Steps between C-alpha positions, in 0.01 A plus 500: 500500500393825332400455138631748246268645238548374142362624169512165324577138591878473548722238341642238736795276408616211717785255438511210742643151546255434786133447412375593846694827508383590149133478598558686827690777321224540243221512758691742722578727206136512387391584855759780517474666158201349318249745358143469628268445206137386456434158347225354282376318811406819685782492755851649513843355433857616543673466162851484354650376174735217596785296359631224725798294386560168677809282467725268699337332797167673436419254221545204732277665761229546238516132403468400868221756566725642771313827552518783753320418825282808449356377172120474544477179296774289655658189347198270536254732328754581229532131420121472479490805271762342275244240391348771281819487291457137396333369187273278709344783701126533427472879503149501352374283785649749744307783338793690343470689171849375417836428662849601393558134416199502269632810322846344469391157376181584306550858385187597305394138558762355269866598557710310756757770568686294761540220246638749250742637762623150584569430132662839436743454789595148399874425500585842643400689187616863495187715491342822624160392369395253767198669652139429596220753551164503676314807372221436247372846393152398386440331835699700751391853418146393586553284809493621860806292593760507219828317562765670710787294357565617144811328371764239579835530320781243518853533364761221504841619620709196412627220723138392572423837665220742421337820619125548541316832486142544625300806392193603698231758432393508864614314812396465864849530645400411855245224447604329175863574408660195662232251400497620137875462460516160672218362284631638171859385557382153601282482188782617271740240636245224454372602157796665327834507682555152646418329166779712351739459794493875565519680833413857590793713614323837474134593544376852424152588624369826349168658593328815369291528816640321803262590778372432850126535562378719787363204696857360519680823596513425872636146446747619235628764744624219725716330235873515575814358341569141614 
């Protein structure tokens, strides 16, 4: 497929009730219209700004880790990756600077944001202030690997329903998109939603830079709708 020239990364919006189709649509769109840009790692990526809205059966697929057959992780590796989103995971022993779970439960070494979210959403409280963040300026401006996930926002919608928004600075759309969402949704149900008898009916995933690295371009070119 011939690639058209672009002056800036285009915006991509996807609304889907099928998790597999959502990922395939995003990957295919980045392959088709993504802008080629250099990265801090010395290679190239194809970039877009993306907003993917998931609802209906897509939420159930996420909870079952029912991913597209072309996903490079696959269900088994995703479930292994999900261990990083538990309080018991020893991230220091594994050699990580931090994990998202560490930022969410020990922000600046003291604030359990997930505990605060659980309390704020208790009894279906009406709120637009239920959010958790990962970025710590004094640490992340200086590190080589600052967090990609920036913010989680949850809003109750009544009748034990809620919507979840995820905001990302940067995102590997081919290699990490499915695993990130599966792990975060599983963690939110365990830590925040199930204790409050809430279920997700709408998930919005927004990314400033949704990209595919050059070493994945050939594989991403083969992705098709299920």
